[in-house]
Coordinates of C-alpha atoms in Angstrom, one line a residue:
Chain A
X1 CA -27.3 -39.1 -12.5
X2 CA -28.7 -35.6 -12.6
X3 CA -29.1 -33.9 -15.8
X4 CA -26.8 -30.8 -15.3
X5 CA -30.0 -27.7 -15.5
X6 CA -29.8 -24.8 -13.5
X7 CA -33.1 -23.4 -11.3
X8 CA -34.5 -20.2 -10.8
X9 CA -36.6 -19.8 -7.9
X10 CA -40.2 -18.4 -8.8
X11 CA -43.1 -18.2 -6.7
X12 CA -46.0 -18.8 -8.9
X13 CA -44.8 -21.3 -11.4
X14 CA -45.2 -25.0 -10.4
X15 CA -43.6 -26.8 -13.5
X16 CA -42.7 -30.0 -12.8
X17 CA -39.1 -31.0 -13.5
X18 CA -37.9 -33.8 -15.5
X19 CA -35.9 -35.5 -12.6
X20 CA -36.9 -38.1 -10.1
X21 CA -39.2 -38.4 -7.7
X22 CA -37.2 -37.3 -4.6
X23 CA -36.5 -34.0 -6.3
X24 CA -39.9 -33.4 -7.1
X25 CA -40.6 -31.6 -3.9
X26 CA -37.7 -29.7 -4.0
X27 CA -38.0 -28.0 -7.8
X28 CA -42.3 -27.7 -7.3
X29 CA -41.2 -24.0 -7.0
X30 CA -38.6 -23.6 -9.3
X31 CA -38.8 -23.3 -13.6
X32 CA -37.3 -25.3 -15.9
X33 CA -34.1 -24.2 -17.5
X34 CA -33.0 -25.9 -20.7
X35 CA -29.2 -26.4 -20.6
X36 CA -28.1 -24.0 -23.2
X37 CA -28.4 -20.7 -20.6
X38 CA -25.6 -20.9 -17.7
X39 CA -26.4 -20.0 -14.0
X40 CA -26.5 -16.5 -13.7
X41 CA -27.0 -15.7 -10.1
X42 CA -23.4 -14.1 -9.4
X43 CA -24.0 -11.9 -12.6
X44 CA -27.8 -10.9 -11.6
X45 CA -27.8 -7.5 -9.4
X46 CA -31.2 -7.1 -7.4
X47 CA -31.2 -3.8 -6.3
X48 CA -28.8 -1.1 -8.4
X49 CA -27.8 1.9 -8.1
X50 CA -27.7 4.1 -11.7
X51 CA -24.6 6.4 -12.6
X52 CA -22.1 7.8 -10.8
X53 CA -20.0 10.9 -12.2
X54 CA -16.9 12.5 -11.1
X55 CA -14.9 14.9 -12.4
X56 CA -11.4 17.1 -11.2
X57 CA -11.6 20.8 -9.9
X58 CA -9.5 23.5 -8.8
X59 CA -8.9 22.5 -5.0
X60 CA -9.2 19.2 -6.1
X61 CA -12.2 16.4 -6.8
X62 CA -16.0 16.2 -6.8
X63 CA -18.3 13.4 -6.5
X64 CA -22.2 13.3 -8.2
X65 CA -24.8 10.8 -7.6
X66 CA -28.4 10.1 -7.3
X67 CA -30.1 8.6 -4.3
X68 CA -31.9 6.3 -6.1
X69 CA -31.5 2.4 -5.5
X70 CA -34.2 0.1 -7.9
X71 CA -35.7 -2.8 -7.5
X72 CA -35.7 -4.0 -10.9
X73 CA -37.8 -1.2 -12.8
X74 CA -39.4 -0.1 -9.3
X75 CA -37.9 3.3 -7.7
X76 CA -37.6 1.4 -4.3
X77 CA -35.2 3.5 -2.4
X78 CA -35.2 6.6 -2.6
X79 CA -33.0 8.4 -0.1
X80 CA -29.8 5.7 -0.8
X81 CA -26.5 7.1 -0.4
X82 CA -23.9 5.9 -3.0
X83 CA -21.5 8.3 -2.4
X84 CA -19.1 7.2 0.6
X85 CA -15.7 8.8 2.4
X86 CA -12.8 5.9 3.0
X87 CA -10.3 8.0 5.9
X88 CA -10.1 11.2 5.6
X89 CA -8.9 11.6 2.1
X90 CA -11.0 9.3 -0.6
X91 CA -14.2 9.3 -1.8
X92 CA -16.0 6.2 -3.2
X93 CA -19.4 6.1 -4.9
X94 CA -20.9 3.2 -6.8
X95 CA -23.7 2.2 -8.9
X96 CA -24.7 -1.4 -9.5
X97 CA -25.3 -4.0 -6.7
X98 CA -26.3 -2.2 -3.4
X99 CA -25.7 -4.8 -1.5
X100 CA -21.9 -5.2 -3.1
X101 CA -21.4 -1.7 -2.4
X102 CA -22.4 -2.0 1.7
X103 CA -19.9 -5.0 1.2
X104 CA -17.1 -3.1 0.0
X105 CA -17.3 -0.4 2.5
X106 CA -17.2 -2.8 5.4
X107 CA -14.2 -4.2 4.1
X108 CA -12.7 -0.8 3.4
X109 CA -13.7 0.4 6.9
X110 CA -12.1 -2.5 8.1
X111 CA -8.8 -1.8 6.1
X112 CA -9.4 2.3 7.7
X113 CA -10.0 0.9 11.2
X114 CA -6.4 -1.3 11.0
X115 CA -4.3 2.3 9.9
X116 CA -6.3 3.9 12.6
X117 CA -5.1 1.5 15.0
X118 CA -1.7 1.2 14.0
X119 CA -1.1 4.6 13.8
X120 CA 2.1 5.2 12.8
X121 CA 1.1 8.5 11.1
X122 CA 0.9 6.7 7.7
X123 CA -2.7 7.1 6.1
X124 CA -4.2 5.7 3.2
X125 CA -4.2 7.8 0.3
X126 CA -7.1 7.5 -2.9
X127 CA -4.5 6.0 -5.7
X128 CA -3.9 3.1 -2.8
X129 CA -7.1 2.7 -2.3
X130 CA -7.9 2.7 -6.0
X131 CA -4.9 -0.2 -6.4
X132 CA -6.1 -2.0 -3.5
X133 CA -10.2 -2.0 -4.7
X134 CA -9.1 -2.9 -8.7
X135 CA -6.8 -5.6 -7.2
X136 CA -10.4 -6.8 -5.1
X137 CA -12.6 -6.5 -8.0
X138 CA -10.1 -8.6 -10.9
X139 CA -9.7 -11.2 -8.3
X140 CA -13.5 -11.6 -7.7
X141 CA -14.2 -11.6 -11.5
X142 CA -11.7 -13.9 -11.7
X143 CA -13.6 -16.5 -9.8
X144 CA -17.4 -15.2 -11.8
X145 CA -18.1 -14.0 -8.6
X146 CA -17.9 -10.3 -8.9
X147 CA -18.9 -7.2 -7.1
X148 CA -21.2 -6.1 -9.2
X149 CA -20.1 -2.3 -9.3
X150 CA -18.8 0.7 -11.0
X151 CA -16.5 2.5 -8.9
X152 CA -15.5 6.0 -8.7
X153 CA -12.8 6.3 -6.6
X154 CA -11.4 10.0 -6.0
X155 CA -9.5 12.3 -4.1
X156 CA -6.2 13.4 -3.5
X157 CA -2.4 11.9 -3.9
X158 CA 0.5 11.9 -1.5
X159 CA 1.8 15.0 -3.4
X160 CA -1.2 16.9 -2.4
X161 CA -3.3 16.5 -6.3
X162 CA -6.5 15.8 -7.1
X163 CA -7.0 11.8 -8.6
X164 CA -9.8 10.1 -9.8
X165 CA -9.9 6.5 -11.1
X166 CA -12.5 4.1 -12.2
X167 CA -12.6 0.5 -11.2
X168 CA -15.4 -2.2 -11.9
X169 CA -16.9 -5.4 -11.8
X170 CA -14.4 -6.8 -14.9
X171 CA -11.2 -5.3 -12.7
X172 CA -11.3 -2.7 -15.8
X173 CA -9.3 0.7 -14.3
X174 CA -8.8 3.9 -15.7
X175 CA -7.7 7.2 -14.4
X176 CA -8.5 10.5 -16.0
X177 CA -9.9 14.0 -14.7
X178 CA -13.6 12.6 -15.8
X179 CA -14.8 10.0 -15.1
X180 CA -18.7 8.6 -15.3
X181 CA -20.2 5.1 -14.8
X182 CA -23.5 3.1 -16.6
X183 CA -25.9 5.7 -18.9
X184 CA -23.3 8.7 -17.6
X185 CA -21.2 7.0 -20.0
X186 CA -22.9 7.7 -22.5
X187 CA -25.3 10.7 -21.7
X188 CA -22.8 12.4 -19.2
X189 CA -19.6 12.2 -20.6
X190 CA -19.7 14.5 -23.9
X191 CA -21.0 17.3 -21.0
X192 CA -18.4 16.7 -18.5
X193 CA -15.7 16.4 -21.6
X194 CA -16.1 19.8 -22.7
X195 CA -17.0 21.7 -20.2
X196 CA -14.4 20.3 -16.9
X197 CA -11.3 21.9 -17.0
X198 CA -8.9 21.1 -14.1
X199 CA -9.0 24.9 -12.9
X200 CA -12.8 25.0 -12.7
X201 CA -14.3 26.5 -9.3
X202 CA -16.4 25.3 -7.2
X203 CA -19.3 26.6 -8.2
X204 CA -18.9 25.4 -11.7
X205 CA -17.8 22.3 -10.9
X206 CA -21.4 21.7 -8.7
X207 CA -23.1 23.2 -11.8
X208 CA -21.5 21.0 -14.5
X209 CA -22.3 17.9 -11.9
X210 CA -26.3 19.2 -11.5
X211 CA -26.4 19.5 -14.9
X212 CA -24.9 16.0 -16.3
X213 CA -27.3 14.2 -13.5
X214 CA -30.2 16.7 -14.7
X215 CA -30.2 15.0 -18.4
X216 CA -29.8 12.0 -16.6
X217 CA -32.7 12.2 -15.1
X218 CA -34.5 13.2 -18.4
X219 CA -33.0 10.4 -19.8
X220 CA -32.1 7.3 -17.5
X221 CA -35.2 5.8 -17.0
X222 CA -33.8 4.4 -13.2
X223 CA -32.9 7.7 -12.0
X224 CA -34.2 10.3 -9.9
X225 CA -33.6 13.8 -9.2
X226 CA -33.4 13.6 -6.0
X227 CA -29.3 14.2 -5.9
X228 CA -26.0 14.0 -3.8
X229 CA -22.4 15.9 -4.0
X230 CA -19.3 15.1 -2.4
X231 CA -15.9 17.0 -2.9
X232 CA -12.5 16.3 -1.0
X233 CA -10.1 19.3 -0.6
X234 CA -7.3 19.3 1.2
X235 CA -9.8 20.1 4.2
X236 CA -11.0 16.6 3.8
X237 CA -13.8 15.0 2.6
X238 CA -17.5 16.6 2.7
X239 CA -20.5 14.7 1.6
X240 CA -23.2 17.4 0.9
X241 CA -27.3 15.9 1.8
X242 CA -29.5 15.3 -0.8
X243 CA -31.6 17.8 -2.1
X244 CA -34.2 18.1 -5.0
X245 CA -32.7 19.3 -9.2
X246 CA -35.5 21.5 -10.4
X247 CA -36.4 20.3 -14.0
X248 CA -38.4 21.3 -17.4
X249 CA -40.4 19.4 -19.0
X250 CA -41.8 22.2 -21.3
X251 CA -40.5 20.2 -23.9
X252 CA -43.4 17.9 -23.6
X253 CA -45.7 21.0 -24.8
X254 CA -43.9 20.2 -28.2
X255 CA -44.5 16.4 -28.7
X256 CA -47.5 15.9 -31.2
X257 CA -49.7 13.3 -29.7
Chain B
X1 CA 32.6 -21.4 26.6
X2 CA 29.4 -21.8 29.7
X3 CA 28.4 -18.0 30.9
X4 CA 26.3 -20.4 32.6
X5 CA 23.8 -23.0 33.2
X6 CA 20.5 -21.0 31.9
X7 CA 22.4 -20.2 28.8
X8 CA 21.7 -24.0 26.6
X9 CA 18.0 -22.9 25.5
X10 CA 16.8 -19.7 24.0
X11 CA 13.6 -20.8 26.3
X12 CA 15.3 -20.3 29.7
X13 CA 15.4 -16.8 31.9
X14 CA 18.7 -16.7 34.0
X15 CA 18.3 -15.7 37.4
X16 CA 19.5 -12.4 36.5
X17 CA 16.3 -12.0 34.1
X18 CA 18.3 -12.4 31.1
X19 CA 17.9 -14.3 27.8
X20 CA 21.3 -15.6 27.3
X21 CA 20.8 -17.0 24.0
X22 CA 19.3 -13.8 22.5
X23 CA 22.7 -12.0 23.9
X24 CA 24.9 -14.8 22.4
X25 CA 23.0 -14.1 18.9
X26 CA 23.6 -10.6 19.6
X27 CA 27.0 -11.4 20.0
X28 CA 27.4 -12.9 16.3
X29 CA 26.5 -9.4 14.9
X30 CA 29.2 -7.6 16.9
X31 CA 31.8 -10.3 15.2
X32 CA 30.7 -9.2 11.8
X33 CA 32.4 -6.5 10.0
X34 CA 31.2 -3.3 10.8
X35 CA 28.2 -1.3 8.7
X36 CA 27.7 2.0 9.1
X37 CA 24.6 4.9 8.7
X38 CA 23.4 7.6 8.7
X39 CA 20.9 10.1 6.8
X40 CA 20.5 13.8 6.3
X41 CA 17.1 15.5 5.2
X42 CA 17.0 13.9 2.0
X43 CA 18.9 11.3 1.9
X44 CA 19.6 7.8 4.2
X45 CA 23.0 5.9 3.2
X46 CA 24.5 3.2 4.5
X47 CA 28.2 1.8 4.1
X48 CA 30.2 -1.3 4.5
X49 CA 33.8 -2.7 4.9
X50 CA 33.2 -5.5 2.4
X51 CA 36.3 -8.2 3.6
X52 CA 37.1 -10.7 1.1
X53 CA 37.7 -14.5 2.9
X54 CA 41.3 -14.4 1.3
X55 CA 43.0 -12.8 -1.7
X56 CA 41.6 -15.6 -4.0
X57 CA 38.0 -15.5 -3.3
X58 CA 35.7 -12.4 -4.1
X59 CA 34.5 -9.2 -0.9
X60 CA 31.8 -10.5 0.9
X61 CA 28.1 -8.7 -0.1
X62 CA 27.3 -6.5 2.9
X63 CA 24.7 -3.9 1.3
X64 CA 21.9 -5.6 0.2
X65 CA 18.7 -3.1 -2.0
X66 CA 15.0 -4.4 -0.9
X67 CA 13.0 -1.8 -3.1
X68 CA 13.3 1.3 -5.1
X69 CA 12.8 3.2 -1.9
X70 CA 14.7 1.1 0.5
X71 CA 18.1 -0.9 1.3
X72 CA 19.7 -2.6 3.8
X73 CA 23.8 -3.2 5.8
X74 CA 24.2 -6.3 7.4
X75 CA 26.6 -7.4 10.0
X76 CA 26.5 -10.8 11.7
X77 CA 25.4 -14.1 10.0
X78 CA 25.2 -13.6 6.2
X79 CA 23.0 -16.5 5.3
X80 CA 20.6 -15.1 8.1
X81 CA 20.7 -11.7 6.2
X82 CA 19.8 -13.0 3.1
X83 CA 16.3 -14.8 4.4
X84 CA 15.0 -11.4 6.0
X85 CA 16.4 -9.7 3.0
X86 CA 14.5 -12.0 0.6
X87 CA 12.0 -11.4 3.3
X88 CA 11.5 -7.5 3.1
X89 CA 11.6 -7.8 -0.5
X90 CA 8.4 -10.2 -0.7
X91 CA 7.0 -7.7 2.0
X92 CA 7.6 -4.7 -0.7
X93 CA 6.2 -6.1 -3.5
X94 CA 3.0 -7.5 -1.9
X95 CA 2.6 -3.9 -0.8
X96 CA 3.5 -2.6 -4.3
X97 CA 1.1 -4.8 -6.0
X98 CA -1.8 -4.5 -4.2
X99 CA -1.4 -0.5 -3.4
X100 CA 0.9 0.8 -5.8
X101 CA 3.0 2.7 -3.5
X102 CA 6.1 2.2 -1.1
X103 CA 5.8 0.0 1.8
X104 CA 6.4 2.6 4.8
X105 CA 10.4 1.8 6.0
X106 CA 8.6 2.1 9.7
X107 CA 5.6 -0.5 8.8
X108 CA 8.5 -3.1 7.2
X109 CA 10.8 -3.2 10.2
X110 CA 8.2 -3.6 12.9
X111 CA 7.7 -6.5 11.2
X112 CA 11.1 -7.9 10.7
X113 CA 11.5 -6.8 14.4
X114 CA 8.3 -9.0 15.9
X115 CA 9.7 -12.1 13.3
X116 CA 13.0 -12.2 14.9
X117 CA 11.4 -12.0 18.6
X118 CA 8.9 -15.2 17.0
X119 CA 12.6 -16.6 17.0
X120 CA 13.2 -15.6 20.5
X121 CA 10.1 -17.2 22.5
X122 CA 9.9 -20.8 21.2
X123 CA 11.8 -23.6 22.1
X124 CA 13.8 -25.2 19.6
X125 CA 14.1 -22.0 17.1
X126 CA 17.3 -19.9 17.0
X127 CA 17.3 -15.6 17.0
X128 CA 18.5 -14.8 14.0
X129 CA 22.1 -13.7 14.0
X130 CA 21.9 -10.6 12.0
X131 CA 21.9 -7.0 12.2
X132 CA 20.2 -5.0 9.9
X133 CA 20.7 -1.0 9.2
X134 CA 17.8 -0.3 7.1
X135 CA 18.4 2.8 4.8
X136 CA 15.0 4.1 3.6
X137 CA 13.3 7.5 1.6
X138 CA 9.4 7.3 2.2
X139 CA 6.8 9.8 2.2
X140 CA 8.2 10.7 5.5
X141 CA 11.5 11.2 4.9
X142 CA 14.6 9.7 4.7
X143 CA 14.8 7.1 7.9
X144 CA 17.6 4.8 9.4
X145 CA 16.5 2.1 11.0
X146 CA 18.6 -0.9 13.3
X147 CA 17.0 -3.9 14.3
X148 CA 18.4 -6.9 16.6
X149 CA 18.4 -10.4 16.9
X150 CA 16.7 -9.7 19.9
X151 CA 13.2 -8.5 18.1
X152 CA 14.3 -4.5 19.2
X153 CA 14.3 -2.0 16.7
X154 CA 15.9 1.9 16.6
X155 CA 15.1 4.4 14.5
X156 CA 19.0 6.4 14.2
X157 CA 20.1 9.7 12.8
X158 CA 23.3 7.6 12.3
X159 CA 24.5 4.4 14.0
X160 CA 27.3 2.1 13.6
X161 CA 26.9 -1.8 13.6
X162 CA 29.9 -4.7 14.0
X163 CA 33.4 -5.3 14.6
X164 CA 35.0 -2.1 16.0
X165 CA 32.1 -0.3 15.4
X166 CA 32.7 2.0 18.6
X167 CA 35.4 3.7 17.0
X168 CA 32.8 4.5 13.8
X169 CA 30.1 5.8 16.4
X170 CA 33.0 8.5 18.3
X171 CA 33.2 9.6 14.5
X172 CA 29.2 9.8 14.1
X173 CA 28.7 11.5 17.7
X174 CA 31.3 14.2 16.7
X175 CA 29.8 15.1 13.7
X176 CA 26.0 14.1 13.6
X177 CA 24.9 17.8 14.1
X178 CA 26.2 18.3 10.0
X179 CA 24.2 15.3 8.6
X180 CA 20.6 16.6 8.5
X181 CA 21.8 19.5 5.8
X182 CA 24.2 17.8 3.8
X183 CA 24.5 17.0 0.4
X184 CA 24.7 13.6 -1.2
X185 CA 28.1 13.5 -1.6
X186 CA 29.1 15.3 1.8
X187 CA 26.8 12.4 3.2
X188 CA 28.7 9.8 1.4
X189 CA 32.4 11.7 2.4
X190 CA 31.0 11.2 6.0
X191 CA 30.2 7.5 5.9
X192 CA 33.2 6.9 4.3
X193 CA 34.7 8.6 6.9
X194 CA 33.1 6.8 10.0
X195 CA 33.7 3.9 8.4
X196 CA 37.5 4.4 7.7
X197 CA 37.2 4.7 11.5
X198 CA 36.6 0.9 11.6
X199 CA 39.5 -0.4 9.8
X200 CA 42.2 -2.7 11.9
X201 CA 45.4 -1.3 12.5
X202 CA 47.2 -4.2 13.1
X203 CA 48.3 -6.0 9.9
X204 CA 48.3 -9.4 11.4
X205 CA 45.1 -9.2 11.0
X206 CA 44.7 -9.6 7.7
X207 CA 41.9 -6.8 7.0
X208 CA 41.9 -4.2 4.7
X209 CA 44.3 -1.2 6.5
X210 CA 42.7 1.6 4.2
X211 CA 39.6 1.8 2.4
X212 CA 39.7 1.1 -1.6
X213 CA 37.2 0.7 -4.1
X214 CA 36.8 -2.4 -3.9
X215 CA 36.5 -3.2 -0.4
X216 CA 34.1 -1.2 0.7
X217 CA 30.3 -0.5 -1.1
X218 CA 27.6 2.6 -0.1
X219 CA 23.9 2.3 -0.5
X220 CA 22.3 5.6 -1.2
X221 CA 18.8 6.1 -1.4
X222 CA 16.8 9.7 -1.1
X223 CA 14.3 12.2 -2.7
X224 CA 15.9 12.2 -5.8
X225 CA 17.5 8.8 -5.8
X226 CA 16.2 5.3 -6.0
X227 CA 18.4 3.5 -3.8
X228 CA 21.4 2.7 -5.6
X229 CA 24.8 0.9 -4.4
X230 CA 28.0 2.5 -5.0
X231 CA 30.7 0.4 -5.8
X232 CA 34.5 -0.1 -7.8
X233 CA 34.9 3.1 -9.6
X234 CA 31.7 5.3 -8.4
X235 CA 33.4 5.2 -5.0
X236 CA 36.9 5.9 -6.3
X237 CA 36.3 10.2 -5.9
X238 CA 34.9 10.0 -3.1
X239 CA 37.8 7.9 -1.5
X240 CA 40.0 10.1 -3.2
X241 CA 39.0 13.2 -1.6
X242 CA 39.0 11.3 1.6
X243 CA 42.7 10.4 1.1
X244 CA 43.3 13.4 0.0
X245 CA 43.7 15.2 3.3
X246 CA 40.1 16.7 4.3
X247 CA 41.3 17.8 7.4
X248 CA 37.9 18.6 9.2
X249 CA 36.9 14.8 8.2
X250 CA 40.2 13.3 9.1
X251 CA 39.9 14.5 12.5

């Protein structure tokens, strides 16, 4: 009987495993993993995106992201998109998992394509789509086998006003008129908190978003400032291309060395 | 009784290109007591002649609520009713858990409408013998919706379903030009109305000869109201003012 270990597969090491000798061709290329750490590979992301941020505006809800998708600690992508329409009223952007995300949004287009077809004059709105996706993610981490993802889900309500919600890989939701995902959390959030106001223009709302994704970049060490902004309006939902956040690093001149 | 020889399976045309089963099962909803509805702008009701079996036993449950947004009259086959009601409320609250919002009325009774025509194109499987008027408020509006044993479905601005239901629909065609800007209560005074239309005459025949509050029941559901059934004592004004010589609604 097999001792219960779990393999990872690495190239370069050729450890020999404690098991029989039909097995030993098999785990030539894999390490040894003493029983006390579980299998991890639904829980390991591969390539990730890095924060999302959101926040609510005066004609109604815009979107922030970076382009960047990692490899680990290598910038490998540098021109992603995480920021997504779903019909003609919802935004979704996502950081974690790439490869969830693309998931998601075939499944989503899928759901899109069946009200398109139906047509019955119905459509989608973002707090459905919200319940629908945190309804998706709990059941996946309910069988530790998430998406691995932070979602920002935003745009407008039947009754015409702006939403935004948060759902992620735990099935955690919230809704509020701020909303950021991984280091935004931390190093966005006190920025978007006091300076978002629900009547903010456009203009300010861009500039709060640039700004929040600017110390990011300072910051985040899987980031980039190479950006993207998405808004929905009652005009629908415009995904803006990605363009370059001019930064300062005179602040360097000051560190001691 | 034979119409017949191609009436025995639900699987066999007639000559004539008719489904004699699906007419027979059609037939069971015109022997039930009538339901009446109708809707304005705001607001869908439906109403009911709720008979009692005999003066021992309790009225018979005609109005039957499926959701906070939605309800439904039945006439024909009770038991029938109650598995597509217990249907359309499953159908709801899937849609309610998974998108937090209100199934669209339109959406649910396409559905009920192709699982009663499942029932009409296998052998060995009966229509359903139930008529449904589906009251509904959704983000389009306040609908009223009939399906059939037969797998059809209507969208009404007011329709009357049952025994001596004609007499209920010269009432609805007189008047239906009203409904879209009345009130609440001139909406339930109207259904009342129509359906005081559907009452027997003839005492033999052991129905109700005027409407009370007990045997009759309105569903009301709109942009202000969940749907909610009226019964007993909530109905008791309104019936008043109907008895109490409305001439332009006693006409």
């Amino acid at each position: 009987m097999e001792a219960s270990v779990g393999y990872w597969p690495v190239k370069e090491d050729k450890v020999f495993a404690l098991q029989s000798q039909q097995t030993h061709q098999m785990r030539q290329n894999y390490i040894y993993r003493p029983q006390t750490q579980p299998i991890t590979h639904t829980t390991d992301p591969i390539v990730t995106g890095t924060s999302v941020l959101g926040i609510k505006y005066k004609d109604g809800v815009m979107l922030a992201a970076d382009t960047l998708a990692s490899y680990g600690s290598l910038a490998r992508f540098r021109e992603m998109q995480r920021l997504e329409k779903v019909g003609n009223s919802t935004l979704i952007g996502a950081s974690g998992e790439i490869s969830d995300f693309q998931f998601i949004m075939e499944d989503l287009n899928k759901v899109m394509t069946q009200e398109f077809v139906r047509d019955d004059g119905y459509n989608m709105t973002a707090p459905e789509v919200y319940s629908y996706m945190s309804r998706v993610m709990y059941n996946r981490r309910s069988k530790m086998d998430p998406y691995y993802n932070a979602l920002v889900i935003g745009g407008l309500n039947a009754a015409g006003a702006p939403f935004l919600g948060y759902v992620d890989m735990y099935g955690t939701t919230y809704e509020d008129n701020q909303i950021a995902t991984g280091y935004g959390n931390y190093l966005a959030r006190p920025l978007l908190r006091k300076y978002q106001r629900n009547d903010m223009s456009e203009e300010e709302a861009k500039k709060l978003l640039e700004d929040s994704l600017r110390v990011l970049f300072y910051r985040d060490a899987r980031s980039t400032n190479k950006i993207q902004l998405a808004k929905v309006t009652k005009d629908g939902v415009v995904i803006s291309q990605s363009y370059e956040l001019e930064t300062n690093w005179d602040i360097g001149k000051g560190v001691s060395h | 009784m034979n119409r017949s020889m191609y009436d025995n399976d639900i699987t066999t045309w007639s000559p004539q290109g008719r489904l004699h089963q699906v007419e027979y099962a059609m037939e069971a909803v015109k022997q039930g007591s009538a339901s009446v509805g109708l809707k304005s702008n705001t607001h869908a009701i439906v109403c009911a002649v709720q008979r009692s079996a005999s003066e021992l036993s309790s009225t018979q449950k005609k109005i039957f609520d499926v959701d906070d947004h939605m309800g439904i009259a039945i006439a024909g086959l009770t038991a029938d009713a109650r598995v597509l009601c217990k249907y359309m409320r499953t159908e709801c609250l899937n849609h309610r858990y998974v998108y937090e919002s209100a199934l669209p009325a339109q959406r649910l009774v396409t559905k009920i409408a192709n699982k009663a025509q499942i029932n009409t194109h296998q052998y060995g499987r009966r229509p359903y013998g139930v008529g449904l008027l589906v009251a509904a408020y959704d983000q389009k509006g306040a609908h009223l919706y009939e399906t059939c044993p037969s797998g059809n479905f209507f969208d009404w601005k007011a329709q009357s379903i049952g025994a001596r239901s004609q007499s209920a629909k010269t009432y609805l065609e007189r008047h239906w030009k009203e409904f879209a800007d009345c009130t609440k209560d001139q909406l339930i005074k109207h259904g009342l109305a129509a359906l005081r239309e559907t009452l027997s005459t003839r005492a033999e025949d052991k129905e109700p000869l005027q409407l009370t509050p007990e045997n009759c029941a309105v569903g009301i559901v709109g942009v202000d109201c969940k749907f909610t059934i009226l019964s007993g004592d909530d109905l008791q004004k309104y019936i008043t003012e109907l008895e109490g010589g409305d001439d332009k609604m006693a006409e």
